[in-house]
Coordinates of C-alpha atoms and ligand atoms in Angstrom, one line a residue:
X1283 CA -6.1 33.5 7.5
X1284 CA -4.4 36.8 6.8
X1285 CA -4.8 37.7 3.0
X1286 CA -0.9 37.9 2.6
X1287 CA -0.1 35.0 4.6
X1288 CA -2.6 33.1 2.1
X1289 CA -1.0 35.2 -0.9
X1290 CA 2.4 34.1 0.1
X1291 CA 1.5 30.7 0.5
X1292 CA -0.4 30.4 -3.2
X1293 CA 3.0 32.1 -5.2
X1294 CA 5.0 29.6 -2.9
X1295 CA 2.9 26.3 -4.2
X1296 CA 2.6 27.3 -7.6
X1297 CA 6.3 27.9 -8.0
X1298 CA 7.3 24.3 -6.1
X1299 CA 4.9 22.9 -8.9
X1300 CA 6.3 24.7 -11.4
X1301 CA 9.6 24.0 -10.4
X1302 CA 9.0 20.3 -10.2
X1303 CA 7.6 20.1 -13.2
X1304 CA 11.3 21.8 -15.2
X1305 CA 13.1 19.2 -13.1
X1306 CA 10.9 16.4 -14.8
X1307 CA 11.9 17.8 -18.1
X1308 CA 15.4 17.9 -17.3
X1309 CA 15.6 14.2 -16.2
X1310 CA 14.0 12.9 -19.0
X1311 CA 17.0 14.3 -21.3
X1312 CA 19.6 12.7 -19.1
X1313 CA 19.9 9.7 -21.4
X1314 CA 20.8 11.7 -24.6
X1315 CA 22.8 14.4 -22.3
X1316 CA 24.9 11.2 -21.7
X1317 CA 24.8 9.6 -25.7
X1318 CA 25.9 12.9 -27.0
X1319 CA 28.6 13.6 -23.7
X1320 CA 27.3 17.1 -23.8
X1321 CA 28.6 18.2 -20.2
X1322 CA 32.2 17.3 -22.1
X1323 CA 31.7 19.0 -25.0
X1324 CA 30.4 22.3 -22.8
X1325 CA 33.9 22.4 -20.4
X1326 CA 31.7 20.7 -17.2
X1327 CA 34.3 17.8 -15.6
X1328 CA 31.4 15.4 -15.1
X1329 CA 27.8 14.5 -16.1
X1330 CA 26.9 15.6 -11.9
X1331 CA 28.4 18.7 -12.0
X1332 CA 26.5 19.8 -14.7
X1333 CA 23.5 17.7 -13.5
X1334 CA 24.3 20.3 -10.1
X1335 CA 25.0 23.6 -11.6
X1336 CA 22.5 23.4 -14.1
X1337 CA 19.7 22.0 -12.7
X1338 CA 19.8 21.4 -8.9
X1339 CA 19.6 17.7 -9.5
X1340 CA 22.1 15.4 -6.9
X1341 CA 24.0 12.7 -8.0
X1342 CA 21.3 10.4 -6.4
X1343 CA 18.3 12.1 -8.7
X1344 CA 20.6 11.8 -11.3
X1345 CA 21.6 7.8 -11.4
X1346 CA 17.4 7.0 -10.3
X1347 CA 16.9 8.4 -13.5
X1348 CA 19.2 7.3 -15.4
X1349 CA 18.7 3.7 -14.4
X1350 CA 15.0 4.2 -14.6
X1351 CA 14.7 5.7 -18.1
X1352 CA 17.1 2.8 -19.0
X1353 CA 14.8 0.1 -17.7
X1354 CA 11.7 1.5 -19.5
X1355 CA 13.4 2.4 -23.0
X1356 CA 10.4 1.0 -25.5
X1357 CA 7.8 1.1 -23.1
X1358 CA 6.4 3.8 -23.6
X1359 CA 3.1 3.2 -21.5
X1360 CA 5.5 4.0 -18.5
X1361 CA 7.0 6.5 -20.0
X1362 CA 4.4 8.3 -20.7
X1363 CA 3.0 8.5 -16.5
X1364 CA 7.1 9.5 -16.4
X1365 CA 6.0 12.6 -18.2
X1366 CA 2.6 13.2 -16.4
X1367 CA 4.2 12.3 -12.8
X1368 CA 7.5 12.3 -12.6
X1369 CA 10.3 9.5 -12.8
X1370 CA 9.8 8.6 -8.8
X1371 CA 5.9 7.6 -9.4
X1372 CA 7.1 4.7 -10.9
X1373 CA 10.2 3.8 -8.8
X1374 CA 8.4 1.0 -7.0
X1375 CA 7.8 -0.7 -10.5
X1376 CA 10.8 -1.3 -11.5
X1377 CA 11.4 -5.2 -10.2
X1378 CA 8.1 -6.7 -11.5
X1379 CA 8.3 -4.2 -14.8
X1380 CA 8.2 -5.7 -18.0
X1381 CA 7.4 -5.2 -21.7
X1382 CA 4.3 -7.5 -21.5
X1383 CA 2.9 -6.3 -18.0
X1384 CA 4.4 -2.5 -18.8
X1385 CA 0.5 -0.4 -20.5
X1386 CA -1.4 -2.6 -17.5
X1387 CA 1.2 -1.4 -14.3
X1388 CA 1.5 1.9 -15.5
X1389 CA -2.3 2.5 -15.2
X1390 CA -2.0 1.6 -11.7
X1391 CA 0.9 4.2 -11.7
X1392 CA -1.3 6.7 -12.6
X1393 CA -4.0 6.6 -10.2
X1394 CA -2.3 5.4 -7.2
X1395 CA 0.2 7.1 -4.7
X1396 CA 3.3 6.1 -4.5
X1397 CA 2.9 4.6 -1.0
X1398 CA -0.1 2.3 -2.1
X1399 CA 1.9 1.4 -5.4
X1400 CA 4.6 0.1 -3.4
X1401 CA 2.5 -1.9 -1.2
X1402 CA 0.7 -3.0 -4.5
X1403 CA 3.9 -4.2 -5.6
X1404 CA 4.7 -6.2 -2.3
X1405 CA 1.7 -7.9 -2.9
X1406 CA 2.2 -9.0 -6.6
X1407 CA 5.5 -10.4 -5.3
X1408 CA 3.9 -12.2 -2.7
X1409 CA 0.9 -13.4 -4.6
X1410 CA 3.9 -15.2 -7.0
X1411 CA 5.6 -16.5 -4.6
X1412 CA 2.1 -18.2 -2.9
X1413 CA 1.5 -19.0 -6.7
X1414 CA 5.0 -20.8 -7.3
X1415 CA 3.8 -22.5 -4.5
X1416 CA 0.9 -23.2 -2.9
X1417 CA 1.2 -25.1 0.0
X1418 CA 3.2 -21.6 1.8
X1419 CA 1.4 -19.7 4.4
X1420 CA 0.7 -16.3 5.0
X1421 CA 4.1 -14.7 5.4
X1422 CA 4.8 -12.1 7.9
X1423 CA 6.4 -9.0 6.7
X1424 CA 9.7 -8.7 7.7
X1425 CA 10.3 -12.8 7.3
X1426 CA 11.7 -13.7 4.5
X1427 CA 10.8 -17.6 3.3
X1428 CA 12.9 -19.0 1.1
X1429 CA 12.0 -19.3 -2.4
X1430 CA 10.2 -22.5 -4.0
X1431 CA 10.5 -24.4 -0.3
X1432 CA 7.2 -25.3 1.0
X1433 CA 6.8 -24.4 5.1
X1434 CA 4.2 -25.6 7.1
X1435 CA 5.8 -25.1 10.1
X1436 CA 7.6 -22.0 11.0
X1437 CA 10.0 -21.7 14.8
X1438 CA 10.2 -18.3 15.9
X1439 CA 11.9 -16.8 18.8
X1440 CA 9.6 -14.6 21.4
X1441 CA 10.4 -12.1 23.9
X1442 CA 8.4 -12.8 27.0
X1443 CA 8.7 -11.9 30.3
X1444 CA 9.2 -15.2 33.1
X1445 CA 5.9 -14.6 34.2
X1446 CA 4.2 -15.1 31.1
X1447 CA 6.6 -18.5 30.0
X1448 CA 5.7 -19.8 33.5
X1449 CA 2.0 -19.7 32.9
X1450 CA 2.7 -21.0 29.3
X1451 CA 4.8 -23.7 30.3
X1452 CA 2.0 -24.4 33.0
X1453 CA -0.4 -24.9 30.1
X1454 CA 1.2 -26.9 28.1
X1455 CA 2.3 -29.1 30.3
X1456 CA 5.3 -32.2 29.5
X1457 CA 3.2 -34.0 26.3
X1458 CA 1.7 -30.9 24.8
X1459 CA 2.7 -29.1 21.9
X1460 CA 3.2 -25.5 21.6
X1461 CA 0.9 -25.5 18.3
X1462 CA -2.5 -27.2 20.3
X1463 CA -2.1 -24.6 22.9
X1464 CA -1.4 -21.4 20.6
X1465 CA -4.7 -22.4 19.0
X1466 CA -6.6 -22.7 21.9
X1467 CA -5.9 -19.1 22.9
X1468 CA -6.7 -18.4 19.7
X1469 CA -9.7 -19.9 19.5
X1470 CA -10.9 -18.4 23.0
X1471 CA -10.2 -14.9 21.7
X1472 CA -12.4 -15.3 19.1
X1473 CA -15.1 -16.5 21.1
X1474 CA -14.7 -13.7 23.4
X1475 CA -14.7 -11.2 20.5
X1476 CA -18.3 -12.9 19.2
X1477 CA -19.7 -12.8 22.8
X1478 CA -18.9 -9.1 23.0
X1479 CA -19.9 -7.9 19.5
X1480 CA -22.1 -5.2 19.5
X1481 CA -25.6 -4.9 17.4
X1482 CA -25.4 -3.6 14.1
X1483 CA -26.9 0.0 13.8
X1484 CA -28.9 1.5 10.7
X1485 CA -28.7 4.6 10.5
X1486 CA -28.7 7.9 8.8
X1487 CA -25.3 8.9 10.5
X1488 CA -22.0 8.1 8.9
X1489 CA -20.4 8.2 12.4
X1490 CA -19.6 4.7 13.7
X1491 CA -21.4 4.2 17.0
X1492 CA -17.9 4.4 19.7
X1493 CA -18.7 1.1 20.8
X1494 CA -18.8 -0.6 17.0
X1495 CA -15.5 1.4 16.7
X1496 CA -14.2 0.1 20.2
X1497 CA -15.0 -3.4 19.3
X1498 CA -13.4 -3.3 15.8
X1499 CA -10.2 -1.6 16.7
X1500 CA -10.0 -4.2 19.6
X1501 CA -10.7 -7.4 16.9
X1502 CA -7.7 -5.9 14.9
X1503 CA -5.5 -5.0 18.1
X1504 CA -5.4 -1.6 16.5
X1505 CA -3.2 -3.5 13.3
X1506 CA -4.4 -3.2 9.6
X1507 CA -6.5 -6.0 9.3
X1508 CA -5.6 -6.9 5.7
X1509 CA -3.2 -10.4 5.1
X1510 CA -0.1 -10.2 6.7
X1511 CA 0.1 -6.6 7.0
X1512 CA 1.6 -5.4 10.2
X1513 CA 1.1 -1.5 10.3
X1514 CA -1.2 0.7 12.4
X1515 CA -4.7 1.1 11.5
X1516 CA -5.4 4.1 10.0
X1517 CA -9.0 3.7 8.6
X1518 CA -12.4 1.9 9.7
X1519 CA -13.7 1.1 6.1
X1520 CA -17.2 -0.5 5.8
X1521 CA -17.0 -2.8 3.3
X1522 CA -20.5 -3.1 2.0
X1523 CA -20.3 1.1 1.6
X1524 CA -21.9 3.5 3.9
X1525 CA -23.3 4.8 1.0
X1526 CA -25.1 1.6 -0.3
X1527 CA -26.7 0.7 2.6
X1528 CA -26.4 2.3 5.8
X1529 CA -25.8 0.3 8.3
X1530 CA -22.8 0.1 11.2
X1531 CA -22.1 -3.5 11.0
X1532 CA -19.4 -4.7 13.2
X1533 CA -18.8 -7.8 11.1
X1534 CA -19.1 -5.8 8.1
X1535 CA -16.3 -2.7 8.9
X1536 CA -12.7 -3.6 8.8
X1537 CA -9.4 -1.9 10.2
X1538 CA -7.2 -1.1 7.5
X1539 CA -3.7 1.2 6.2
X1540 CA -4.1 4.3 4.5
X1541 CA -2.3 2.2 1.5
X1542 CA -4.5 -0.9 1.9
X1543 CA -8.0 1.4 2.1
X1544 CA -6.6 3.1 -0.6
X1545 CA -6.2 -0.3 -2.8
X1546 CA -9.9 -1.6 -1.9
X1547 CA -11.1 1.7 -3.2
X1548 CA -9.5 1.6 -6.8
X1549 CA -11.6 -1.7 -6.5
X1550 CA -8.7 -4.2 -6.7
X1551 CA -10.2 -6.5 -3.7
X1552 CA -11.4 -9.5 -5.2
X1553 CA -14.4 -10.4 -2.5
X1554 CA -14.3 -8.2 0.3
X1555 CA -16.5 -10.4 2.4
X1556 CA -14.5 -12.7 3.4
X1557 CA -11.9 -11.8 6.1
X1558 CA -9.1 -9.5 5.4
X1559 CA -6.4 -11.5 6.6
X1560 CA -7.4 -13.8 3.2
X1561 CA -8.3 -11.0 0.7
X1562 CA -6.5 -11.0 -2.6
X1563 CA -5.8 -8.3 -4.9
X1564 CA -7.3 -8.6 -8.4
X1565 CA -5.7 -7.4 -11.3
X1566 CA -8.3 -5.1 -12.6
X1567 CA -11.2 -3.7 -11.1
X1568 CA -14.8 -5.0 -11.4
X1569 CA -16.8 -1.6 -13.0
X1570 CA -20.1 -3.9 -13.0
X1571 CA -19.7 -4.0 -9.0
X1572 CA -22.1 -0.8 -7.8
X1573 CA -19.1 -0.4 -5.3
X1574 CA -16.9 0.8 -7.6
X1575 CA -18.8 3.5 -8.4
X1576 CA -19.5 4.5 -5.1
X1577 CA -15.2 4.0 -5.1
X1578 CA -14.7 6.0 -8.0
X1579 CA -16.5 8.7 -6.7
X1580 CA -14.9 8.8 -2.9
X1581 CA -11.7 8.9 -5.4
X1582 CA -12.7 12.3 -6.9
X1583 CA -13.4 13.8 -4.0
X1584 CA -9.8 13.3 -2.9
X1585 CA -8.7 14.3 -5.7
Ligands
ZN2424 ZN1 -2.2 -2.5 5.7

């Protein structure tokens, strides 16, 4: 790249960081600004305006922090990442925060992004409701269950083309049940997808062998494969660790979210070998497992 091109790029970063950083300072004395009414007492006609003229802050920035700051008066574990990171690093907190969870969340505010901190969120809210009761399945992402009611059965609505409902129908017949016959297909596609696995490959090569990849991405129909998330797949993530043993083993790589790889890495899955769809998220990692060194170290290299 062109020396000045690279030149103007550097002064550009380094002043966005800069800048970012005064803005953090200015929101953190919002709360006294408002005790001591100072945009009054300085001729401004309201705490925005001289939120605005002052700082560049919008009326948006300026009521997230206020509310925020409110919320985490006393803890000052939380407040503390507030000062390293900035008040939106621990936005995603703020309905599970509280004074007796506040030094253990914030840690997890500090190493993770703000994406995989709000999935970690959705699934410590999930994890209580399954705890509040246990008989509730998997939930789906966008369904909402309702609280304390335990489902076993669930009726959804499905947009299929005639074609498809004719064959259904067909299969079901006059006596069967929708249920038998969903698990059937079910079952068939697994026992297509162990016919066609491919043979594990050792080897020196990090590169997953296209038809290992083929046959993964097809398992997980190209959907992060972790509980009931319903994104894209982003990452193929061996969970034994290339770098502990290397081997390409189709049963052994998984299809996952940047925000879900990112939350087996800071080694919050409690036993990755069982399937995805029923991993649960610990509270703390395990440092004794080898794998989170491995982690710890794929973490520094990102940075
Ligand atoms: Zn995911």
């Amino acid at each position: 790249m062109e020396k000045s091109v690279q030149n103007l790029h550097f002064r550009f970063q380094m002043y966005g960081r800069n800048a970012r950083e005064w803005t953090r300072k200015c929101a953190l004395l919002l709360p006294e600004i408002v005790r001591e009414r100072v945009w009054e007492k300085k001729g401004f006609d309201s705490l925005y305006t001289y939120a605005r003229v002052l700082a560049g802050m919008g009326r948006e920035a300026v009521n997230d922090a206020l509310r925020i700051l409110g919320k985490v008066e006393g803890m000052s574990a939380i407040r503390q990442v507030i000062e390293e990171k900035g008040i939106n690093s621990v936005k995603p907190l703020m309905t599970i925060l509280n004074e007796t969870n506040q030094e253990f969340l914030a840690e997890k505010a500090r190493v993770m992004s703000k994406n995989t901190l709000e999935m970690y969120v959705r699934e410590w809210k999930s994890n209580a409701d399954v705890a509040a009761c246990s008989d509730l399945p998997r939930t789906l992402e966008n369904v909402e269950f309702p609280e304390q009611q335990a489902i076993v059965k669930m009726t959804i609505t499905l947009d299929l083309d005639l074609e498809v409902v004719r064959k259904l129908e067909k299969l079901k017949g006059k006596d069967g049940d929708w249920n038998t016959l969903m698990m059937e297909l079910l079952e068939l596609r697994e026992k297509i997808l162990a016919q066609e696995k491919p043979e594990e490959k050792v080897t020196e090569s990090r590169h997953i062998p296209a038809a290992i990849e083929r046959y993964v991405i097809d398992r997980a129909r190209g959907v992060c494969e972790f509980r009931a998330c319903a994104k894209k797949y982003e990452i193929l993530h061996h969970i034994q660790r290339f770098a502990l043993e290397r081997v390409h083993d189709p049963s052994r790589i998984v299809a996952l979210c940047k925000p879900h790889e990112r939350m087996v890495h800071l080694g919050l899955i409690e036993d990755e070998k069982i399937r995805p769809m029923e991993w649960k998220i610990m509270e703390e990692a395990d440092e004794s497992d080898p794998k989170y060194q491995v982690d710890r170290m794929v973490q520094r290299y990102r940075g």
